[in-house]
Amino acid sequence: MKRVLITYRLKPEGLTVLNDKYELTLPKDRSFFSREEVLELIPEYDVLVPNFSFFTDKEIMDRGVNLELISNFGVGFNNIDVDYATRKGIVVTNIPKTTREPTAEFAFALLLGAARRIGYYDRKIRTPQGVSWGTYTDAGLPVFGKTLGIIGMGRIGQSLARRAVASGMNIIYNNRNRLAEDIEKQYSARFVSKDELLKTADFISLNAPSTPETYHMIGEKEFNMMKQTAVFINTARGDMVDEKAMLKALKENRIWAAALDVFENEPHILPELLELDNVLLAPHAGTKTLEDRIAMSVEMAQNIVGFYEGTYPISRVN
Ligand SMILES: NC(=O)C1=CN([C@@H]2O[C@H](COP(=O)(O)OP(=O)(O)OC[C@H]3O[C@@H](n4cnc5c(N)ncnc54)[C@H](O)[C@@H]3O)[C@@H](O)[C@H]2O)C=CC1
Ligand SMILES: O=CC(=O)O
């Protein structure tokens, strides 16, 4: 029987496909196994299931002398040293299907929330001094008719574009490769250079993966190119943005607002960010609904069964 080590407490409803045929170990009384616990346990296991924030590096793989498969509980796989896994003959899989719509939904919710200042109003209305009910004070920004620039027009980027078009937005995008014409037509999307996107979009959403190439791809220079009324949304990965430069741009009102689900050093958030009214913050919650997290577990578990039994198609990263 193959032994599976899951670093994160997943609900049994999402793991039924593994029942009886695989031996599962997962934390029962808390959310995560610590790195030290995983290092201690790993030599006995054939499969490791890290969640998207568990750093699966050389040390983990070298200790995992029986490791055949890393079945990532996430679509982004920057938490795994994939090159090293490949050299060791360890297969890595991810979950692109079930992460797509919830993340796009959340990115659009952040966009609306930041533009219409929902988090700010909610915070203010609860305080003793209350919120201003004046005609113009603390006004938000309209979304209808505005331009959304998407950097990384893959699965999530395209699903975000679909929502934005339905809400009356125009789409421009930058991607590693230009999309096929029929896909561009589907979203009425126009391919532009990254610089043009940064200069002309009213809303800018980051939806590319974290790679060495995309590290700090949005920094001081990029924030300086944006409109002063721009809203920046990041549901991709924190390390793709120079957080100090972003903080400066927000403090100096170089841009209008940011809506952030991801951070450079999660779960640590720059304390100064917490003090700004033009920032909407979330705890890496792009896929965080019970229904979606269970669907993600099913996709992850099917990758394991597919790998060993060939009964499901698997999403291989290497
Ligand atoms: N906040 C959250 O909870 C979640 C975050 N994510 C993040 O979203 C990312 C995107 O996911 P998917 O859309 O499924 O991936 P995807 O692979 O379908 O799309 C990414 C797109 O970015 C493009 N790209 C790569 N490098 C680029 C660059 N330098 N400039 C412009 N475009 C570039 C690729 O060509 C691709 O079209 C994941 O890698 C993950 O980090 C994913 C799920 C949940
Ligand atoms: O951040 C989440 C993921 O699925 O990647």
XYZ file of N, CA and C in Angstrom, residues 19-176:
474
model
N -9.449 6.276 -0.383
C -9.817 5.370 0.718
C -9.421 3.921 0.452
N -8.959 3.261 1.481
C -8.642 1.821 1.479
C -7.397 1.441 0.671
N -7.142 2.183 -0.422
C -6.027 1.763 -1.272
C -4.719 2.469 -0.931
N -4.816 3.568 -0.183
C -3.619 4.339 0.176
C -3.636 4.598 1.675
N -2.455 4.617 2.262
C -2.379 4.903 3.700
C -2.072 6.394 3.872
N -2.985 7.099 4.516
C -2.847 8.562 4.614
C -2.419 9.008 6.000
N -1.491 9.974 6.040
C -1.134 10.611 7.314
C -1.321 12.110 7.138
N -2.115 12.721 8.016
C -2.284 14.178 7.972
C -2.509 14.703 9.377
N -2.245 15.998 9.609
C -2.413 16.504 10.980
C -3.880 16.438 11.393
N -4.120 15.947 12.587
C -5.521 15.753 13.014
C -5.994 16.869 13.938
N -5.053 17.399 14.743
C -5.478 18.333 15.779
C -5.056 19.777 15.510
N -4.459 20.048 14.354
C -4.066 21.427 14.001
C -4.016 21.531 12.489
N -3.780 22.728 11.984
C -3.891 22.947 10.536
C -2.736 22.362 9.729
N -1.500 22.475 10.247
C -0.326 22.091 9.445
C 0.631 21.219 10.240
N 1.374 20.342 9.550
C 2.588 19.762 10.130
C 3.682 20.812 10.006
N 4.576 20.875 10.988
C 5.717 21.794 10.859
C 6.723 21.178 9.887
N 7.637 22.010 9.437
C 8.692 21.525 8.541
C 9.500 20.413 9.235
N 9.776 20.604 10.539
C 10.555 19.600 11.287
C 9.813 18.268 11.316
N 8.499 18.323 11.523
C 7.714 17.081 11.548
C 7.749 16.386 10.186
N 7.637 17.190 9.133
C 7.658 16.592 7.784
C 9.027 15.945 7.538
N 10.094 16.632 7.947
C 11.448 16.070 7.743
C 11.603 14.738 8.480
N 10.973 14.651 9.628
C 11.082 13.416 10.404
C 10.272 12.273 9.775
N 9.104 12.623 9.265
C 8.196 11.590 8.746
C 8.543 11.127 7.330
N 9.067 12.039 6.523
C 9.138 11.834 5.066
C 9.853 10.547 4.596
N 10.891 10.055 5.312
C 11.566 8.857 4.775
C 10.631 7.660 4.564
N 9.512 7.624 5.269
C 8.597 6.472 5.194
C 7.552 6.603 4.085
N 7.555 7.710 3.343
C 6.416 7.974 2.451
C 6.781 7.935 0.963
N 5.774 7.524 0.162
C 5.930 7.464 -1.298
C 5.446 8.759 -1.957
N 4.457 9.381 -1.294
C 3.842 10.584 -1.875
C 3.843 11.696 -0.825
N 4.188 12.916 -1.259
C 4.071 14.084 -0.387
C 3.018 15.015 -0.983
N 2.102 15.482 -0.128
C 1.107 16.474 -0.557
C 1.372 17.766 0.214
N 2.157 18.681 -0.386
C 2.367 19.966 0.293
C 1.227 20.911 -0.079
N 0.886 21.833 0.811
C -0.038 22.867 0.338
C 0.830 23.943 -0.302
N 0.169 24.912 -0.993
C 0.926 25.839 -1.841
C 1.929 26.703 -1.091
N 1.891 26.686 0.256
C 2.899 27.493 0.965
C 3.935 26.631 1.699
N 3.863 25.310 1.500
C 4.883 24.463 2.141
C 6.088 24.336 1.208
N 7.238 24.826 1.665
C 8.437 24.882 0.821
C 9.064 23.488 0.700
N 8.979 22.913 -0.493
C 9.447 21.546 -0.721
C 10.764 21.619 -1.496
N 11.850 21.590 -0.743
C 13.165 21.840 -1.321
C 14.027 20.579 -1.325
N 15.314 20.760 -1.636
C 16.272 19.647 -1.732
C 16.287 18.831 -0.452
N 16.323 19.524 0.687
C 16.435 18.821 1.969
C 15.263 17.854 2.156
N 14.070 18.325 1.855
C 12.870 17.478 1.999
C 12.990 16.283 1.038
N 13.385 16.564 -0.197
C 13.437 15.484 -1.201
C 14.568 14.494 -0.903
N 15.685 14.988 -0.410
C 16.785 14.074 -0.069
C 16.409 13.164 1.098
N 15.656 13.701 2.057
C 15.194 12.876 3.187
C 14.113 11.892 2.735
N 13.379 12.272 1.687
C 12.290 11.416 1.199
C 12.831 10.338 0.276
N 13.509 9.374 0.865
C 14.234 8.388 0.046
C 13.285 7.511 -0.783
N 12.017 7.428 -0.396
C 11.051 6.628 -1.162
C 10.114 7.471 -2.019
N 10.366 8.770 -2.038
C 9.415 9.688 -2.679
C 9.337 9.456 -4.198
N 8.091 9.253 -4.679
C 7.877 9.063 -6.127
C 7.050 10.198 -6.724
N 6.217 10.808 -5.855
C 5.268 11.806 -6.364
C 5.102 12.940 -5.353
N 5.110 14.186 -5.864
C 4.708 15.340 -5.053
C 3.428 15.867 -5.689
N 2.318 15.681 -4.970
C 1.010 16.064 -5.504
C 0.608 17.376 -4.834
N 0.912 18.486 -5.510
C 0.763 19.800 -4.871
C -0.702 20.175 -4.683
N -1.024 20.678 -3.495
C -2.370 21.175 -3.224
C -2.388 22.654 -3.591
N -2.319 22.911 -4.883
C -2.282 24.282 -5.390
C -1.915 24.221 -6.858
N -2.255 25.282 -7.591
C -1.848 25.319 -9.004
C -0.455 25.931 -9.126
N -0.189 26.974 -8.333
C 1.144 27.573 -8.345
C 2.117 26.594 -7.699
N 3.282 26.399 -8.309
C 4.218 25.400 -7.770
C 5.580 26.013 -7.469
N 5.588 27.325 -7.203
C 6.839 27.989 -6.821
C 7.309 27.545 -5.438
N 6.449 26.812 -4.705
C 6.847 26.258 -3.397
C 7.683 24.986 -3.550
N 7.845 24.507 -4.777
C 8.560 23.237 -4.992
C 9.784 23.469 -5.880
N 10.900 22.873 -5.525
C 12.083 22.908 -6.386
C 11.881 21.831 -7.468
N 11.190 22.245 -8.530
C 10.785 21.280 -9.565
C 12.010 20.726 -10.313
N 13.010 21.574 -10.543
C 14.217 21.103 -11.250
C 14.874 19.969 -10.470
N 14.938 20.153 -9.155
C 15.579 19.116 -8.344
C 14.734 17.835 -8.332
N 13.417 18.010 -8.255
C 12.523 16.838 -8.293
C 12.748 16.076 -9.596
N 12.852 16.796 -10.687
C 13.045 16.169 -11.999
C 14.359 15.389 -12.005
N 15.407 16.007 -11.467
C 16.718 15.320 -11.429
C 16.646 14.050 -10.609
N 15.786 14.057 -9.580
C 15.675 12.873 -8.716
C 14.631 11.885 -9.224
N 13.984 12.210 -10.339
C 12.975 11.309 -10.914
C 11.657 11.348 -10.155
N 11.419 12.430 -9.409
C 10.154 12.572 -8.674
C 9.177 13.374 -9.540
N 7.987 12.817 -9.721
C 6.974 13.509 -10.528
C 6.263 14.557 -9.657
N 5.999 15.728 -10.255
C 5.273 16.793 -9.553
C 3.972 17.068 -10.309
N 2.861 17.130 -9.556
C 1.572 17.469 -10.183
C 0.966 18.684 -9.481
N 0.037 19.370 -10.181
C -0.674 20.510 -9.571
C -2.164 20.449 -9.918
N -2.932 21.453 -9.479
C -4.395 21.381 -9.636
C -4.950 22.629 -10.341
N -4.808 22.675 -11.667
C -5.232 23.879 -12.405
C -6.734 24.026 -12.589
N -7.489 22.912 -12.510
C -8.915 23.023 -12.886
C -9.738 23.692 -11.791
N -9.562 23.201 -10.558
C -10.453 23.646 -9.474
C -10.028 24.984 -8.862
N -8.854 25.481 -9.211
C -8.377 26.751 -8.650
C -8.768 27.944 -9.534
N -9.165 27.660 -10.758
C -9.365 28.723 -11.750
C -10.504 29.695 -11.383
N -11.715 29.162 -11.282
C -12.863 30.062 -11.087
C -12.870 30.733 -9.706
N -12.576 29.992 -8.616
C -12.598 30.697 -7.321
C -11.595 31.836 -7.237
N -10.428 31.652 -7.846
C -9.407 32.718 -7.752
C -9.808 33.925 -8.592
N -10.362 33.649 -9.782
C -10.823 34.764 -10.627
C -11.955 35.515 -9.922
N -12.835 34.763 -9.288
C -13.953 35.384 -8.554
C -13.425 36.305 -7.454
N -12.405 35.801 -6.744
C -11.844 36.574 -5.635
C -11.105 37.809 -6.154
N -10.389 37.649 -7.257
C -9.671 38.808 -7.836
C -10.679 39.888 -8.220
N -11.820 39.463 -8.778
C -12.822 40.456 -9.176
C -13.477 41.085 -7.942
N -13.677 40.281 -6.918
C -14.233 40.827 -5.665
C -13.273 41.872 -5.084
N -11.978 41.578 -5.129
C -10.987 42.542 -4.624
C -11.006 43.824 -5.454
N -11.120 43.642 -6.771
C -11.156 44.810 -7.667
C -12.336 45.716 -7.284
N -13.513 45.112 -7.165
C -14.710 45.892 -6.815
C -14.581 46.496 -5.411
N -14.081 45.674 -4.501
C -13.974 46.113 -3.106
C -13.050 47.311 -2.957
N -11.916 47.281 -3.694
C -10.963 48.397 -3.598
C -11.522 49.629 -4.293
N -12.116 49.448 -5.469
C -12.616 50.601 -6.233
C -13.736 51.301 -5.466
N -14.653 50.517 -4.912
C -15.829 51.103 -4.262
C -15.638 51.239 -2.746
N -14.420 51.002 -2.288
C -13.981 51.253 -0.903
C -14.797 50.483 0.145
N -15.160 49.266 -0.181
C -16.057 48.514 0.710
C -15.394 48.218 2.061
N -14.130 47.791 2.028
C -13.416 47.502 3.278
C -13.289 48.755 4.128
N -12.971 49.872 3.480
C -12.811 51.154 4.202
C -14.114 51.576 4.859
N -15.217 51.557 4.106
C -16.511 51.957 4.669
C -16.880 51.050 5.846
N -16.680 49.758 5.661
C -17.047 48.809 6.720
C -16.261 49.109 8.001
N -14.952 49.347 7.819
C -14.104 49.665 8.986
C -14.599 50.932 9.693
N -14.857 51.980 8.888
C -15.224 53.292 9.451
C -16.582 53.263 10.149
N -17.521 52.576 9.540
C -18.897 52.600 10.038
C -19.007 51.963 11.425
N -18.034 51.118 11.750
C -18.036 50.445 13.053
C -17.375 51.273 14.154
N -16.694 52.374 13.786
C -15.945 53.145 14.795
C -16.870 54.143 15.489
N -16.490 54.612 16.700
C -17.335 55.596 17.391
C -17.526 56.863 16.565
N -16.475 57.280 15.828
C -16.640 58.514 15.037
C -17.424 58.281 13.755
N -17.556 57.029 13.363
C -18.420 56.681 12.224
C -17.846 57.053 10.864
N -18.666 56.907 9.854
C -18.259 57.147 8.467
C -18.916 58.437 7.997
N -18.342 59.065 6.974
C -18.959 60.271 6.431
C -20.109 59.885 5.495
N -21.259 60.526 5.685
C -22.415 60.285 4.804
C -22.523 61.405 3.763
N -21.488 62.221 3.667
C -21.496 63.365 2.734
C -21.542 62.930 1.276
N -21.914 63.863 0.416
C -22.126 63.545 -1.004
C -20.845 63.117 -1.713
N -19.742 63.766 -1.374
C -18.505 63.496 -2.106
C -17.370 62.932 -1.259
N -17.483 63.050 0.064
C -16.348 62.625 0.895
C -16.130 61.121 0.789
N -14.858 60.752 0.794
C -14.451 59.344 0.741
C -15.059 58.601 -0.458
N -15.202 59.316 -1.579
C -15.822 58.690 -2.756
C -14.917 57.611 -3.350
N -15.530 56.617 -3.950
C -14.790 55.545 -4.609
C -14.571 55.833 -6.081
N -14.202 54.788 -6.818
C -13.973 54.914 -8.261
C -14.973 54.022 -8.997
N -15.472 54.477 -10.153
C -16.359 53.593 -10.918
C -15.564 52.497 -11.627
N -16.231 51.405 -11.905
C -15.611 50.272 -12.602
C -16.162 50.154 -14.023
N -17.457 50.380 -14.175
C -18.117 50.272 -15.477
C -17.441 51.199 -16.490
N -17.110 50.655 -17.662
C -16.513 51.479 -18.714
C -15.007 51.676 -18.580
N -14.407 51.177 -17.508
C -12.963 51.371 -17.287
C -12.160 50.221 -17.890
N -10.853 50.420 -17.932
C -9.971 49.421 -18.578
C -9.228 48.601 -17.531
N -9.361 47.286 -17.691
C -8.621 46.352 -16.828
C -7.423 45.808 -17.613
N -6.240 45.947 -17.047
C -5.027 45.380 -17.654
C -4.644 44.123 -16.896
N -4.570 43.000 -17.610
C -4.260 41.724 -16.954
C -2.854 41.291 -17.363
N -1.989 41.107 -16.376
C -0.633 40.619 -16.654
C -0.628 39.133 -16.310
N -0.548 38.283 -17.342
C -0.654 36.830 -17.152
C -2.060 36.381 -17.524
N -2.270 36.244 -18.841
C -3.630 35.954 -19.338
C -3.768 34.446 -19.562
N -3.564 33.687 -18.481
C -3.754 32.227 -18.554
C -5.157 31.879 -18.106
N -5.265 30.789 -17.368
C -6.605 30.325 -16.950
C -7.308 31.363 -16.080
N -6.643 31.767 -14.979
C -7.291 32.690 -14.044
C -7.474 34.062 -14.692
N -6.453 34.522 -15.408
C -6.547 35.818 -16.100
C -7.747 35.851 -17.034
N -7.955 34.775 -17.788
C -9.079 34.742 -18.735
C -10.426 34.679 -18.009
N -10.477 33.938 -16.921
C -11.740 33.868 -16.169
C -12.062 35.218 -15.512
N -11.009 35.928 -15.131
C -11.207 37.286 -14.600
C -11.721 38.202 -15.718
N -11.128 38.068 -16.903
C -11.543 38.901 -18.046
C -13.029 38.678 -18.342
N -13.488 37.434 -18.280
C -14.904 37.128 -18.557
C -15.809 37.900 -17.589
N -15.434 37.901 -16.312
C -16.238 38.623 -15.310
C -16.199 40.139 -15.557
N -15.017 40.622 -15.905
C -14.861 42.069 -16.101
C -15.655 42.541 -17.322
N -15.622 41.760 -18.407
C -16.376 42.128 -19.616
C -17.865 42.186 -19.287
N -18.333 41.202 -18.507
C -19.757 41.170 -18.127
C -20.132 42.380 -17.276
N -19.133 43.014 -16.667
C -19.398 44.197 -15.839
C -19.077 45.492 -16.576
N -18.932 45.388 -17.892
C -18.779 46.604 -18.699
C -17.364 47.147 -18.774
N -16.366 46.307 -18.489
C -14.971 46.783 -18.563
C -14.359 46.462 -19.923
N -13.327 47.207 -20.287
C -12.518 46.900 -21.482
C -11.268 46.165 -21.014
N -10.799 45.223 -21.846
C -9.655 44.398 -21.413
C -8.437 44.637 -22.299
N -7.306 44.928 -21.646
C -6.012 44.830 -22.325
C -5.193 43.810 -21.538
N -4.249 43.165 -22.203
C -3.490 42.148 -21.469
C -2.061 42.071 -21.965
N -1.214 41.557 -21.072
C 0.153 41.210 -21.459
C 0.398 39.783 -20.991
N 0.980 39.004 -21.855
C 1.203 37.595 -21.546
C 2.525 37.195 -22.173
N 3.082 36.066 -21.711
C 4.345 35.655 -22.300
C 4.185 35.477 -23.816
